[in-house]
Coordinates of C-alpha atoms in Angstrom, one line a residue:
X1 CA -48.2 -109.3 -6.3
X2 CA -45.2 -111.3 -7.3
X3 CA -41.5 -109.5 -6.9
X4 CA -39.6 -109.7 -10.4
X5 CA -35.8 -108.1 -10.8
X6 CA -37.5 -105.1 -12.7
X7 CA -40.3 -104.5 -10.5
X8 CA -43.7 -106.1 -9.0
X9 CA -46.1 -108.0 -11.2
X10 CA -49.7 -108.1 -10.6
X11 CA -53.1 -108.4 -12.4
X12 CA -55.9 -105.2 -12.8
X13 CA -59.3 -104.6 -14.6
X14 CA -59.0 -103.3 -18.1
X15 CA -61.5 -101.3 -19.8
X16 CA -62.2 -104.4 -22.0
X17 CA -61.4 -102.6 -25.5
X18 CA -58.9 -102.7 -28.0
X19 CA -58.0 -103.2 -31.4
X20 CA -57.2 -106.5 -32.8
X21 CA -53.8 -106.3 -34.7
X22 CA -53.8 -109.9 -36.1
X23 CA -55.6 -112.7 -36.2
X24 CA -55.5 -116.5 -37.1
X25 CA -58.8 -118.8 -37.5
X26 CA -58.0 -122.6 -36.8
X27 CA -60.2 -125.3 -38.0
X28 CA -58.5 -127.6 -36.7
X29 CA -59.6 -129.4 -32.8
X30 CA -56.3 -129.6 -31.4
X31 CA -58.1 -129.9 -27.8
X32 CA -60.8 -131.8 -27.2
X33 CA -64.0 -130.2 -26.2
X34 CA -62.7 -126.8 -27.9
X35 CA -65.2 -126.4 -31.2
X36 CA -63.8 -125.5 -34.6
X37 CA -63.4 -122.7 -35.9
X38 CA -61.3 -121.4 -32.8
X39 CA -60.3 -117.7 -33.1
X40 CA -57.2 -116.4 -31.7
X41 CA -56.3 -113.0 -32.1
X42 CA -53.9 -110.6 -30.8
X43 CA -55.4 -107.5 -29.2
X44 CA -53.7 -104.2 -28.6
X45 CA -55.6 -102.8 -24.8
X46 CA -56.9 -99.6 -25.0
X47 CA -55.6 -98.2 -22.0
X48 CA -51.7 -98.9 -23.1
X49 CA -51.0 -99.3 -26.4
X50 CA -47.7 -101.1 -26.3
X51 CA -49.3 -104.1 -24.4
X52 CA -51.0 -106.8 -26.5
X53 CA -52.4 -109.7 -25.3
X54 CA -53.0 -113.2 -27.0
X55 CA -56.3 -114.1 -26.5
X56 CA -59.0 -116.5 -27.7
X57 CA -62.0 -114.5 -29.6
X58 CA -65.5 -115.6 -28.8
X59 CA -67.7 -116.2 -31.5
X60 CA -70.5 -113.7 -29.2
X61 CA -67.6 -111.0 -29.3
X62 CA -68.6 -107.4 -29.7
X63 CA -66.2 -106.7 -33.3
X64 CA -66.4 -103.7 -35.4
X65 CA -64.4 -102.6 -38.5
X66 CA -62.6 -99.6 -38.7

């Protein structure tokens, strides 16, 4: 746990679900060894829904409409 002014910081286990609230696909290979298309998306957590996190999107994910 790191000490901020407004309280301690730390890391925990999601539930793994959410709902992606935008998304960008780049073709471009801006790092090397990273293969195009690269999806990044923005993901709203299940478990608190003012959180997002900024995540890379596997090609393998798990992604449903609706």
């Amino acid at each position: 746990m790191q000490s901020l002014p407004f309280g301690e910081l730390g890391a925990a286990a999601g539930v793994g679900r959410g709902v992606v609230v935008g998304l960008t696909v780049n073709y471009r290979p801006w790092v090397k060894g990273v293969e195009v298309p690269y999806l990044v998306a923005l993901v709203e957590l299940e478990e608190q829904s003012d959180l997002c996190l900024m995540t890379n999107m596997p090609r393998t994910a798990c992604l449903r409409r609706g």
